[in-house]
Tab-separated table of C-alpha atoms in Angstrom:
chain	number	residue	atom	x	y	z
A	26	MET	CA	68.056	-27.865	-92.159
A	27	ARG	CA	65.430	-25.180	-91.696
A	28	ILE	CA	65.341	-22.470	-94.319
A	29	ILE	CA	65.521	-18.967	-92.793
A	30	VAL	CA	64.018	-16.138	-94.776
A	31	GLU	CA	65.949	-13.000	-93.904
A	32	GLU	CA	63.755	-10.372	-95.490
A	33	HIS	CA	60.100	-9.657	-94.807
A	34	PRO	CA	57.859	-10.144	-97.859
A	35	THR	CA	56.180	-6.740	-97.272
A	36	ILE	CA	56.715	-3.631	-95.295
A	37	LEU	CA	55.063	-4.678	-92.072
A	38	ASP	CA	53.036	-1.748	-90.678
A	39	VAL	CA	51.030	-3.075	-87.780
A	40	SER	CA	48.315	-0.469	-88.306
A	41	GLU	CA	47.669	-1.929	-91.776
A	42	LEU	CA	48.137	-5.622	-91.048
A	43	LEU	CA	44.771	-6.068	-89.404
A	44	ARG	CA	42.787	-4.293	-92.108
A	45	PRO	CA	41.844	-6.640	-94.927
A	46	GLU	CA	40.682	-5.478	-98.289
A	47	LYS	CA	36.869	-5.246	-98.432
A	48	SER	CA	36.749	-7.841	-101.184
A	49	PHE	CA	37.919	-10.486	-98.709
A	50	ALA	CA	35.452	-9.664	-95.934
A	51	ASP	CA	31.950	-11.047	-95.872
A	52	LYS	CA	31.075	-8.770	-92.963
A	53	GLU	CA	32.162	-5.535	-91.271
A	54	LEU	CA	35.537	-5.677	-89.577
A	55	GLY	CA	34.071	-4.953	-86.206
A	56	LYS	CA	31.951	-8.102	-86.416
A	57	PHE	CA	34.995	-10.410	-86.369
A	58	ARG	CA	35.920	-11.967	-82.989
A	59	ASP	CA	32.678	-10.854	-81.386
A	60	TYR	CA	32.790	-12.254	-77.844
A	61	THR	CA	29.870	-10.324	-76.439
A	62	VAL	CA	27.645	-12.343	-74.087
A	63	ASP	CA	24.193	-13.167	-75.397
A	64	ASP	CA	22.539	-16.143	-73.711
A	65	THR	CA	19.849	-16.174	-76.446
A	66	ASP	CA	22.451	-16.804	-79.160
A	67	PRO	CA	23.408	-20.506	-79.284
A	68	LEU	CA	26.750	-19.814	-81.094
A	69	LYS	CA	27.852	-17.165	-78.593
A	70	GLU	CA	26.885	-19.387	-75.697
A	71	ARG	CA	28.808	-22.305	-77.128
A	72	VAL	CA	31.875	-20.090	-77.434
A	73	ARG	CA	31.483	-18.679	-73.895
A	74	ARG	CA	31.138	-22.163	-72.387
A	75	THR	CA	34.247	-23.386	-74.205
A	76	TYR	CA	36.332	-20.522	-72.834
A	77	LYS	CA	34.914	-20.923	-69.322
A	78	LEU	CA	36.084	-24.523	-69.313
A	79	MET	CA	39.443	-23.545	-70.787
A	80	HIS	CA	40.101	-20.805	-68.296
A	81	THR	CA	39.026	-22.997	-65.389
A	82	ASN	CA	41.127	-26.015	-66.259
A	83	GLN	CA	44.241	-24.715	-68.071
A	84	THR	CA	46.655	-24.741	-65.086
A	85	VAL	CA	50.403	-25.313	-64.896
A	86	GLU	CA	49.813	-28.817	-63.656
A	87	PHE	CA	47.323	-29.554	-66.455
A	88	VAL	CA	49.664	-28.287	-69.195
A	89	GLN	CA	52.575	-30.248	-67.822
A	90	GLY	CA	50.423	-33.353	-67.956
A	91	ARG	CA	49.473	-32.694	-71.573
A	92	HIS	CA	53.171	-32.368	-72.457
A	93	GLN	CA	53.943	-35.710	-70.824
A	94	ASP	CA	51.098	-37.315	-72.783
A	95	TRP	CA	51.199	-35.743	-76.246
A	96	LEU	CA	54.876	-35.068	-76.656
A	97	LYS	CA	55.704	-38.732	-76.777
A	98	PHE	CA	54.213	-38.532	-80.329
A	99	ASP	CA	52.719	-41.985	-80.010
A	100	HIS	CA	48.998	-41.298	-80.477
A	101	PHE	CA	48.783	-42.022	-84.177
A	102	LYS	CA	50.648	-41.920	-87.457
A	103	ALA	CA	49.342	-40.068	-90.539
A	104	ASN	CA	50.575	-37.950	-93.419
A	105	ILE	CA	49.482	-34.307	-93.680
A	106	ARG	CA	46.579	-34.990	-96.051
A	107	GLU	CA	45.174	-37.729	-93.894
A	108	ALA	CA	45.327	-35.456	-90.874
A	109	LEU	CA	43.757	-32.560	-92.780
A	110	GLU	CA	40.893	-34.686	-93.959
A	111	LYS	CA	39.993	-35.415	-90.379
A	112	LEU	CA	39.145	-31.714	-90.047
A	113	ASN	CA	36.145	-32.364	-92.319
A	114	ASP	CA	34.408	-33.486	-89.125
A	115	LEU	CA	35.562	-30.751	-86.824
A	116	VAL	CA	33.709	-27.509	-86.094
A	117	ASP	CA	35.641	-25.247	-83.729
A	118	GLU	CA	33.521	-24.631	-80.656
A	119	SER	CA	35.529	-21.509	-79.703
A	120	ASP	CA	35.049	-19.678	-83.020
A	121	PRO	CA	32.421	-16.921	-83.118
A	122	ASP	CA	33.083	-16.142	-86.770
A	123	LEU	CA	32.372	-19.373	-88.622
A	124	ASP	CA	30.417	-22.541	-88.151
A	125	LEU	CA	31.914	-24.657	-90.953
A	126	PRO	CA	34.330	-27.650	-90.918
A	127	ASN	CA	37.900	-26.564	-90.159
A	128	ILE	CA	39.243	-27.957	-93.462
A	129	VAL	CA	37.287	-25.216	-95.290
A	130	HIS	CA	39.002	-22.563	-93.173
A	131	ALA	CA	42.379	-24.203	-93.845
A	132	PHE	CA	42.003	-23.763	-97.634
A	133	GLN	CA	40.527	-20.278	-97.267
A	134	THR	CA	43.549	-19.195	-95.335
A	135	ALA	CA	46.033	-20.848	-97.673
A	136	GLU	CA	44.461	-19.355	-100.788
A	137	ARG	CA	44.443	-15.854	-99.422
A	138	ALA	CA	48.137	-16.147	-98.609
A	139	ARG	CA	48.818	-17.561	-102.042
A	140	GLU	CA	46.959	-14.692	-103.696
A	141	GLU	CA	48.910	-12.006	-101.852
A	142	HIS	CA	52.310	-13.706	-101.981
A	143	PRO	CA	52.461	-16.232	-104.842
A	144	GLU	CA	56.244	-16.388	-104.495
A	145	LEU	CA	56.205	-17.725	-100.893
A	146	ASP	CA	55.034	-21.318	-101.268
A	147	TRP	CA	55.948	-22.062	-97.583
A	148	LEU	CA	53.445	-19.390	-96.509
A	149	HIS	CA	50.673	-21.047	-98.520
A	150	LEU	CA	51.401	-24.346	-96.840
A	151	THR	CA	51.538	-22.678	-93.400
A	152	GLY	CA	48.051	-21.334	-94.078
A	153	LEU	CA	46.792	-24.776	-95.006
A	154	ILE	CA	48.130	-26.588	-91.932
A	155	HIS	CA	48.092	-23.935	-89.204
A	156	ASP	CA	45.109	-25.457	-87.365
A	157	LEU	CA	46.111	-29.062	-87.887
A	158	GLY	CA	46.887	-29.580	-84.232
A	159	LYS	CA	43.118	-29.690	-83.713
A	160	VAL	CA	43.217	-33.363	-84.641
A	161	MET	CA	43.781	-33.924	-80.891
A	162	ALA	CA	40.017	-33.531	-80.612
A	163	PHE	CA	39.640	-36.943	-82.276
A	164	TYR	CA	41.908	-38.597	-79.741
A	165	GLY	CA	40.193	-37.836	-76.470
A	166	GLU	CA	41.143	-34.211	-75.914
A	167	PRO	CA	38.230	-31.876	-75.067
A	168	GLN	CA	37.880	-28.864	-77.310
A	169	TRP	CA	38.759	-26.468	-74.486
A	170	ALA	CA	42.250	-28.018	-74.521
A	171	VAL	CA	42.507	-27.887	-78.327
A	172	VAL	CA	40.950	-24.727	-79.762
A	173	GLY	CA	40.728	-21.027	-78.905
A	174	ASP	CA	43.070	-18.226	-77.880
A	175	THR	CA	46.204	-19.173	-75.939
A	176	PHE	CA	47.937	-17.569	-72.951
A	177	PRO	CA	50.880	-18.354	-70.676
A	178	VAL	CA	50.122	-20.399	-67.600
A	179	GLY	CA	51.986	-19.733	-64.394
A	180	CYS	CA	51.589	-15.957	-64.190
A	181	GLN	CA	48.818	-13.349	-64.025
A	182	TRP	CA	46.342	-13.620	-66.838
A	183	GLY	CA	46.432	-10.805	-69.365
A	184	GLU	CA	43.728	-8.159	-69.210
A	185	SER	CA	42.786	-8.601	-72.890
A	186	ILE	CA	42.006	-12.307	-72.653
A	187	VAL	CA	38.426	-12.903	-73.798
A	188	TYR	CA	35.902	-13.225	-70.968
A	189	ARG	CA	38.763	-12.325	-68.607
A	190	GLU	CA	36.487	-10.597	-66.037
A	191	ASP	CA	35.079	-13.766	-64.508
A	192	SER	CA	36.147	-16.813	-66.538
A	193	PHE	CA	39.208	-17.633	-64.371
A	194	ASP	CA	37.326	-17.477	-61.075
A	195	GLU	CA	37.620	-21.236	-60.542
A	196	ASN	CA	41.185	-21.689	-61.791
A	197	VAL	CA	43.252	-22.924	-58.853
A	198	ASP	CA	46.445	-21.193	-60.075
A	199	GLY	CA	44.803	-17.864	-59.196
A	200	ALA	CA	45.229	-18.666	-55.475
A	201	ASN	CA	48.788	-19.967	-55.839
A	202	PRO	CA	51.463	-17.311	-54.962
A	203	LYS	CA	53.957	-19.084	-57.288
A	204	TYR	CA	51.752	-18.312	-60.227
A	205	ASN	CA	49.440	-15.403	-59.525
A	206	THR	CA	51.914	-12.493	-59.702
A	207	LYS	CA	52.759	-10.412	-62.765
A	208	ASN	CA	55.877	-12.507	-63.581
A	209	GLY	CA	54.751	-15.680	-61.821
A	210	MET	CA	57.151	-18.518	-62.486
A	211	TYR	CA	59.009	-16.538	-65.192
A	212	LYS	CA	61.888	-14.076	-65.217
A	213	PRO	CA	61.260	-10.676	-66.775
A	214	LYS	CA	62.101	-10.638	-70.494
A	215	CYS	CA	62.490	-14.424	-70.579
A	216	GLY	CA	61.165	-14.459	-74.147
A	217	LEU	CA	58.348	-16.308	-75.843
A	218	ALA	CA	60.287	-19.546	-75.999
A	219	GLY	CA	60.658	-19.419	-72.217
A	220	LEU	CA	56.871	-19.383	-71.659
A	221	THR	CA	54.673	-22.384	-70.955
A	222	MET	CA	51.604	-21.758	-73.054
A	223	SER	CA	48.124	-23.076	-72.353
A	224	TRP	CA	47.719	-26.384	-74.116
A	225	GLY	CA	46.200	-26.308	-77.560
A	226	HIS	CA	46.553	-26.886	-81.265
A	227	ASP	CA	49.260	-24.224	-81.801
A	228	GLU	CA	51.833	-25.721	-79.468
A	229	PHE	CA	51.025	-29.321	-80.449
A	230	LEU	CA	51.413	-28.733	-84.199
A	231	TYR	CA	54.653	-26.778	-83.680
A	232	ARG	CA	56.068	-29.661	-81.629
A	233	VAL	CA	54.902	-32.219	-84.216
A	234	LEU	CA	56.599	-30.334	-87.053
A	235	VAL	CA	59.851	-30.025	-85.117
A	236	HIS	CA	59.777	-33.681	-84.041
A	237	ASN	CA	59.145	-34.835	-87.641
A	238	LYS	CA	61.903	-32.600	-89.003
A	239	SER	CA	59.800	-30.391	-91.231
A	240	THR	CA	61.851	-28.045	-93.396
A	241	LEU	CA	59.412	-25.168	-93.174
A	242	PRO	CA	61.240	-21.926	-92.352
A	243	GLU	CA	61.464	-20.684	-88.788
A	244	GLN	CA	58.985	-17.886	-89.520
A	245	ALA	CA	56.353	-20.470	-90.448
A	246	LEU	CA	56.948	-22.437	-87.270
A	247	GLN	CA	56.573	-19.287	-85.163
A	248	MET	CA	53.370	-18.305	-87.011
A	249	ILE	CA	51.946	-21.692	-86.191
A	250	ARG	CA	53.066	-21.677	-82.577
A	251	TYR	CA	51.732	-18.202	-81.672
A	252	HIS	CA	48.899	-17.435	-84.082
A	253	SER	CA	46.295	-17.962	-81.335
A	254	PHE	CA	48.188	-15.872	-78.747
A	255	TYR	CA	45.879	-12.927	-79.273
A	256	PRO	CA	46.419	-11.389	-75.816
A	257	TRP	CA	50.049	-10.819	-76.871
A	258	HIS	CA	50.021	-10.078	-80.572
A	259	SER	CA	46.802	-8.081	-80.663
A	260	GLY	CA	45.973	-7.269	-77.016
A	261	GLY	CA	49.278	-5.784	-76.003
A	262	ASP	CA	49.690	-7.983	-72.917
A	263	TYR	CA	52.802	-9.827	-71.697
A	264	SER	CA	55.356	-7.315	-73.055
A	265	HIS	CA	57.175	-7.567	-69.714
A	266	LEU	CA	58.041	-11.201	-70.599
A	267	THR	CA	58.992	-10.780	-74.255
A	268	THR	CA	62.140	-9.570	-76.021
A	269	GLU	CA	63.039	-7.410	-79.025
A	270	LYS	CA	63.441	-10.615	-81.032
A	271	ASP	CA	59.857	-11.500	-80.182
A	272	GLU	CA	58.720	-8.212	-81.688
A	273	VAL	CA	59.962	-9.447	-85.076
A	274	THR	CA	58.047	-12.675	-84.551
A	275	LYS	CA	54.958	-10.587	-83.745
A	276	GLN	CA	55.135	-8.909	-87.185
A	277	TRP	CA	55.114	-12.267	-88.912
A	278	VAL	CA	52.204	-13.511	-86.782
A	279	LEU	CA	50.230	-10.348	-87.436
A	280	MET	CA	50.850	-10.742	-91.162
A	281	PHE	CA	49.652	-14.331	-91.027
A	282	ASN	CA	46.544	-13.351	-89.062
A	283	ARG	CA	45.301	-11.326	-92.027
A	284	TYR	CA	44.845	-14.626	-93.834
A	285	ASP	CA	43.710	-16.614	-90.764
A	286	LEU	CA	41.080	-14.308	-89.344
A	287	TYR	CA	39.655	-12.245	-92.188
A	288	THR	CA	39.174	-15.049	-94.712
A	289	LYS	CA	36.528	-16.709	-92.582
A	290	CYS	CA	33.396	-16.645	-94.771
A	291	THR	CA	30.784	-18.882	-96.247
A	292	LYS	CA	32.473	-19.158	-99.657
A	293	ILE	CA	33.798	-22.654	-99.922
A	294	PRO	CA	36.849	-23.238	-102.217
A	295	ASP	CA	37.050	-26.216	-104.577
A	296	LEU	CA	39.133	-28.435	-102.322
A	297	GLU	CA	39.689	-31.256	-104.827
A	298	ALA	CA	40.924	-28.853	-107.526
A	299	LEU	CA	43.424	-27.364	-105.031
A	300	TRP	CA	44.827	-30.586	-103.650
A	301	PRO	CA	47.472	-31.224	-106.363
A	302	TYR	CA	49.185	-27.870	-105.718
A	303	TYR	CA	49.144	-28.257	-101.942
A	304	GLN	CA	50.249	-31.869	-102.099
A	305	SER	CA	53.342	-30.686	-103.962
A	306	LEU	CA	54.084	-28.343	-101.063
A	307	ILE	CA	53.507	-31.105	-98.518
A	308	ASP	CA	55.926	-33.343	-100.397
A	309	LYS	CA	58.454	-30.535	-100.389
A	310	TYR	CA	58.328	-29.434	-96.733
A	311	ILE	CA	56.578	-32.203	-94.707
A	312	PRO	CA	56.708	-35.468	-96.687
A	313	GLY	CA	55.635	-38.923	-95.669
A	314	GLU	CA	53.990	-40.305	-92.581
A	315	LEU	CA	54.376	-38.266	-89.398
A	316	GLU	CA	54.297	-39.273	-85.737
A	317	TRP	CA	51.550	-37.448	-83.830
């Protein structure tokens, strides 16, 4: 049975949620998520190329094919720690903020959540595992189908999507009248759960946790599923497809993004010292070997 937390842990004022305390930021806030084009900057060019491939290839047909492949959960078996340790060898090619292995970011996120809300152990674990779906990159999935911001396929692309101006020029869904209108293949106010999201680590990990009967609360599952859906939770797009219930989900996702986005820095936590605490949470909420 999933545990449902009825009350928010803080008063969720959206205007404050995206403003971290200065002590947690290694750089000015305006320097986070910098997607400006600069062909002399290797990091920015790597990010831009990753999004170009994503926006060209993430079609309705492609996503349906990924569901058929990955949602059989027959690619590998591993417990949470084993999967996390794979992230030692993964640098996210879509991330303009940090060029370190993803496991470092996992602990940075978890520890920030733990510091602000020591009483919410499920939130600490959510921070630790939120990017764990990126293990797909070790099983043949290109990074453009694993990392980066997500968006619904099968309808007009939101105006706030990064590199939106020209990155979708070669996406075949843009010429398909079933998919290139405002609502596309959806009914107005169908809700987040009714959307088919671009394929990536968010959706995959959400499905893995549900398939393996994790007891994380519903809020945690929604944070994981939509934390990369920036065009919705931060850009203001797709409100014609969402519901009032989704607005509550948005507050949880925005709260989580304080820990996800603004803890990206070069300070590396002592992972070995932290493992016993986080292993206890894994044993509590997601024990044993999982099917991936």
